[in-house]
């Protein structure tokens, strides 16, 4: 391809996968969990398996979601529980989100201490007044499936590793007559005093504790069970209940429940377990989780971590990470390229997360217990983010796992009294965050690309039922008027544009399945984006229910202008299903390129993002905000113009600016892997502009070569000639030796196996 183009298996076992891909270098060392742990990145540096149910990590502070009855904006920094700038650790909790702009979880915090027992966490400026501890990054080690740090105030070395459902701790103590391990059941992320609905604990014997807690937060009815086992019997134990005194509490008051009492219940519990230790003595803990029962947690514990060999668990975890990361083997003489690539791939494999016990049982949206038959059940569906690139990436290199995720979404639909696919769901709850119905493009992408080991027609019916729910978020007006009116529903333009794209996805799936009536209905709805385009000003603009465009309007402002996480300049480009149609409406290729150029080159004054929590100046290129997903496809739109070389230029501009292997190395929230999936695709040289399309748009590869080792046993090889930081333009591209004449690559060409060769140049 000479540019400008003619002038214009579920969780495959390590053994099986190893047989498929063969040996390769140690890729785990290039994946850095500490990347993105500073404010906007919101990732966590702890120990977890790929898509693990347990995501065990240090929490560095306890910030309340509310302050004086109002939202506390400082809590936003602790979406993942960890802030790199902090100097103390409160403890190690077992569930986390990676890179979300809202949060929950932080379950079952563990903290080892020495000295007199303290059951309050203390404060960051006075950690000695509580059980938290100072630490130094000099003693931190963070790797996939492993974390280590020295707790300075207690002289304890803490190490963490994990299986899919079990977190394993190893604490190396000094000599101490007063050594303690605290189990804080009040702690949580995005916490507030009434978030804990109820907590129950049983001390089964001198080394085994079980229990659960139910919380009311982002997920309003979330119940998580645990089984905690110690490698050494504790010599005594106790509890404190910090809840306000109940008016009616039966006759439990006759017992001393604070000391060595084996059953505890309340809203705000902290447990402690006492030991005497020798210098260098190691005490290990295993914490297994379940959404079903304590019996389920115990079964998970016995199945996945029956012994006490911490190093063996770590080795097994890192071996599994090696197998997963080896699905794509990149070549580059530059270590930073590999650091960035495998850190991004690591982040992309953190979620969605497994949500079932080893026997297949899981808690459903209806709060009943179900068993996954023929698939693994998943949760943590941040679909407004992840439909764009994460799920297309999984559909390409993890198709069996992606199909299981889709079956989990269909189970959610079956259990929903509202007859809706998930919007943003986790832990048997729908939290209704963000807009659209973006399970649809995930399902349609799988159907169109031939990855549907489920009932595809039933899945399409679920998509259609969801898209016809007139009570949902302006959808009734959208169906009747062809747009969402701003005077009836906020973020109306964003909703209209995203509904239109989702509808196009339904039409593509219907076409694939031969459902002509559905294809016709939703192809018509997919054109609704035109109804919010104001030809007079050349931007998408909010309309009112009387048909008029809203008069008060600022194309640069994000707030109260009809958009969510974007302004008109960015969202006016959001027609991924029909770039050619958009270009025509905007006046043709020349005018469109001018608008697109301005996105990356204009100056955006600080006032337009000063109140936006997750955006700072260093995350912006012109008016392009990479951390806000609606513009993730924008750089690739030049491919539909007569200047496709500008896509190559912009992609290679974004990659090094927005991704670096440092704690502040992400130009925005990773959003459950979406930011990282964008990097993986773009570094390889192509991107899914419109999921549910069988084509990818070509860009500019940032690596020297790569091998995609596919689940069907085939390989797709990418070779890059004349690669350098200056040679960002593609002189030509050949697929299996044949010159490409369009800047696009079919999905089928990749899964069939073969070779794509880019030849790079310093000029377009």
XYZ file of C-alpha atoms in Angstrom, residues 20-298:
279
model
C 0.532 -23.731 20.869
C 2.939 -20.828 21.205
C 6.226 -22.463 22.121
C 8.904 -20.909 24.296
C 9.621 -17.189 24.407
C 11.524 -14.732 26.590
C 10.339 -13.734 30.051
C 7.650 -11.158 29.285
C 6.523 -10.752 32.907
C 9.507 -8.520 33.601
C 8.231 -5.926 31.144
C 4.805 -5.575 32.794
C 4.844 -2.893 35.508
C 1.863 -2.816 37.904
C 3.005 0.518 39.392
C 2.296 2.357 36.117
C -0.750 4.568 36.471
C -0.836 4.505 40.285
C -0.698 8.281 40.536
C -4.024 10.111 40.512
C -5.436 9.885 37.011
C -4.226 6.368 36.269
C -6.119 4.879 39.212
C -4.555 1.459 38.775
C -3.347 -0.728 41.648
C 0.072 -2.356 42.119
C -0.865 -5.535 43.941
C -1.010 -9.259 43.254
C -3.628 -10.709 40.944
C -4.078 -13.335 38.284
C -5.320 -12.580 34.762
C -8.980 -11.570 35.149
C -8.686 -12.660 38.793
C -11.541 -12.584 41.278
C -8.998 -11.636 43.952
C -7.118 -8.411 43.228
C -4.961 -8.025 46.324
C -3.226 -4.683 46.772
C -2.059 -2.100 49.326
C -4.382 0.754 50.236
C -2.585 3.947 51.167
C -5.338 5.939 52.851
C -8.901 5.843 54.124
C -10.749 8.758 52.579
C -14.486 9.080 53.158
C -16.791 9.414 50.155
C -18.707 12.105 51.978
C -17.611 15.074 54.069
C -20.087 17.154 56.047
C -22.902 15.468 54.193
C -21.515 16.239 50.736
C -19.327 14.498 48.174
C -15.643 14.706 49.106
C -13.733 15.338 45.840
C -10.469 14.113 47.363
C -11.878 10.568 47.446
C -11.560 10.495 43.658
C -7.798 10.025 44.012
C -8.434 6.704 45.751
C -10.570 4.936 43.130
C -8.046 2.085 43.190
C -7.079 2.481 46.854
C -3.430 3.354 46.139
C -1.715 6.705 45.583
C 1.963 6.723 44.672
C 2.554 10.049 46.427
C 1.345 8.702 49.784
C 3.865 7.681 52.409
C 1.785 5.289 54.502
C -0.032 1.996 53.941
C -3.243 1.278 55.850
C -3.377 -2.380 54.889
C -3.919 -4.861 52.070
C -7.436 -5.433 50.737
C -8.588 -8.118 48.335
C -10.793 -6.465 45.697
C -10.044 -3.464 43.503
C -11.044 -1.808 40.244
C -8.334 -0.854 37.776
C -8.490 2.661 36.404
C -12.151 3.496 36.960
C -13.453 7.016 37.431
C -15.777 5.854 40.196
C -15.306 3.055 42.678
C -16.354 0.488 45.225
C -14.797 -2.693 46.724
C -11.671 -2.693 48.951
C -12.937 -5.756 50.800
C -11.353 -7.463 53.817
C -8.340 -5.327 54.654
C -5.453 -7.122 56.417
C -2.691 -5.330 58.353
C 0.145 -6.901 60.395
C 1.476 -4.872 63.343
C 3.754 -5.077 66.360
C 3.627 -3.391 69.749
C 0.580 -2.391 71.758
C -2.639 -3.215 69.921
C -4.161 -0.299 68.023
C -7.463 -0.798 66.251
C -7.815 2.582 64.565
C -5.993 3.277 61.294
C -4.377 6.503 62.422
C -3.722 9.349 60.013
C -1.266 9.929 57.208
C 0.580 12.628 59.169
C 0.555 10.640 62.426
C 0.646 6.951 61.476
C 2.070 5.975 64.865
C -1.329 6.757 66.399
C -2.905 3.865 64.530
C -2.128 0.573 62.852
C -1.002 2.033 59.518
C 2.677 2.198 58.677
C 5.127 4.363 56.798
C 6.807 2.812 53.774
C 9.326 3.732 51.097
C 9.119 3.067 47.373
C 12.725 1.929 47.666
C 11.472 -1.257 49.343
C 8.551 -1.811 46.967
C 8.605 -4.580 44.382
C 5.567 -4.849 42.097
C 5.299 -7.576 39.482
C 2.403 -9.503 37.962
C 1.176 -11.879 40.713
C 3.573 -10.446 43.313
C 3.989 -7.414 45.572
C 6.497 -6.712 48.354
C 7.074 -3.786 50.711
C 8.680 -3.078 54.103
C 6.299 -1.710 56.742
C 8.695 0.601 58.538
C 6.760 1.333 61.713
C 6.339 -2.358 62.496
C 9.564 -3.675 60.950
C 7.534 -6.217 58.955
C 8.210 -7.312 55.399
C 4.902 -7.826 53.591
C 4.616 -10.003 50.494
C 1.508 -10.786 48.463
C 0.656 -13.264 45.738
C -2.588 -14.790 44.473
C -4.497 -17.449 42.627
C -7.710 -16.618 40.787
C -9.843 -16.775 43.962
C -7.295 -16.716 46.804
C -4.999 -13.994 48.076
C -1.872 -15.233 49.856
C 0.116 -13.093 52.314
C 3.557 -13.693 53.793
C 4.652 -11.452 56.658
C 8.177 -11.612 58.022
C 8.091 -10.373 61.626
C 10.779 -9.160 64.026
C 11.080 -10.648 67.500
C 7.908 -9.511 69.240
C 5.809 -10.630 72.201
C 3.064 -8.365 70.879
C 2.491 -9.191 67.231
C -0.950 -8.800 65.672
C -2.778 -9.325 62.427
C -5.768 -7.043 62.027
C -8.762 -7.895 59.865
C -10.543 -4.618 59.198
C -14.105 -5.264 58.047
C -15.042 -1.576 58.147
C -12.551 -0.531 55.475
C -13.574 -0.005 51.896
C -12.967 2.113 48.817
C -15.371 5.015 48.367
C -16.322 4.343 51.936
C -18.718 6.217 54.153
C -20.056 5.486 57.674
C -23.194 3.627 56.590
C -21.767 1.736 53.618
C -21.455 -1.509 55.596
C -24.950 -2.940 55.876
C -23.917 -5.989 57.899
C -20.854 -8.051 58.742
C -20.692 -11.561 60.159
C -17.596 -13.481 61.366
C -17.033 -16.967 62.774
C -13.770 -18.064 64.370
C -13.934 -21.721 63.368
C -10.764 -22.777 65.214
C -7.363 -21.365 66.184
C -6.316 -20.781 62.561
C -9.505 -20.528 60.455
C -11.976 -17.643 60.254
C -14.987 -17.309 57.945
C -17.563 -14.627 57.361
C -19.126 -12.123 55.011
C -20.052 -8.526 54.646
C -22.798 -6.757 52.748
C -22.279 -3.224 51.471
C -24.456 -0.518 49.960
C -22.476 1.671 47.581
C -22.049 1.832 43.825
C -23.428 -1.691 43.959
C -26.362 -1.237 46.276
C -26.733 -4.883 47.385
C -23.317 -6.504 47.362
C -22.471 -9.535 49.498
C -18.984 -11.011 49.624
C -17.921 -14.081 51.637
C -14.460 -15.074 52.823
C -12.452 -17.864 54.393
C -9.222 -16.796 56.107
C -6.631 -19.327 57.218
C -3.413 -18.689 59.173
C -0.254 -20.776 58.886
C 0.277 -20.439 62.651
C -2.364 -20.709 65.372
C -3.135 -17.383 67.030
C -2.787 -17.341 70.793
C -5.746 -15.008 71.357
C -8.111 -12.861 69.374
C -10.815 -10.260 69.740
C -13.097 -7.777 68.060
C -14.431 -4.250 68.329
C -17.741 -3.091 66.953
C -17.564 0.599 66.027
C -21.198 0.919 64.965
C -23.519 3.272 66.769
C -25.403 1.576 69.577
C -28.478 -0.279 68.429
C -31.795 0.261 70.162
C -32.680 -3.419 69.996
C -29.948 -6.036 70.069
C -31.409 -9.089 71.799
C -29.519 -10.678 74.693
C -26.000 -10.810 73.273
C -24.952 -8.213 75.816
C -24.581 -10.890 78.489
C -21.325 -12.028 76.803
C -17.905 -10.436 76.584
C -17.755 -10.400 72.777
C -14.562 -8.352 72.613
C -12.186 -11.110 73.719
C -11.935 -14.664 72.387
C -15.611 -14.835 71.443
C -15.996 -16.969 68.285
C -19.005 -15.308 66.668
C -19.318 -11.648 65.709
C -21.971 -9.640 63.915
C -22.407 -5.928 63.360
C -22.048 -3.070 60.944
C -18.540 -1.888 61.819
C -16.237 -4.713 62.919
C -12.484 -4.916 63.297
C -10.935 -8.224 64.336
C -7.452 -8.833 65.715
C -5.367 -11.970 66.134
C -2.408 -12.080 68.552
C 0.921 -13.871 68.145
C 4.386 -14.021 69.626
C 7.101 -14.097 66.965
C 10.807 -14.786 66.659
C 13.099 -12.582 64.588
C 12.602 -13.461 60.925
C 9.549 -15.616 61.576
C 7.103 -15.807 58.690
C 3.370 -15.950 59.227
C 1.325 -16.698 56.137
C -2.359 -16.078 55.454
C -4.717 -17.317 52.773
C -7.901 -15.354 52.092
C -10.362 -16.968 49.668
C -13.405 -15.113 48.342
C -16.842 -16.181 47.160
C -20.003 -14.403 46.109
C -22.007 -17.476 47.155
C -21.188 -18.631 50.695
C -18.446 -19.263 53.224
C -18.594 -22.921 52.172
C -17.870 -21.747 48.630
C -14.942 -19.675 49.881
C -13.543 -22.692 51.736
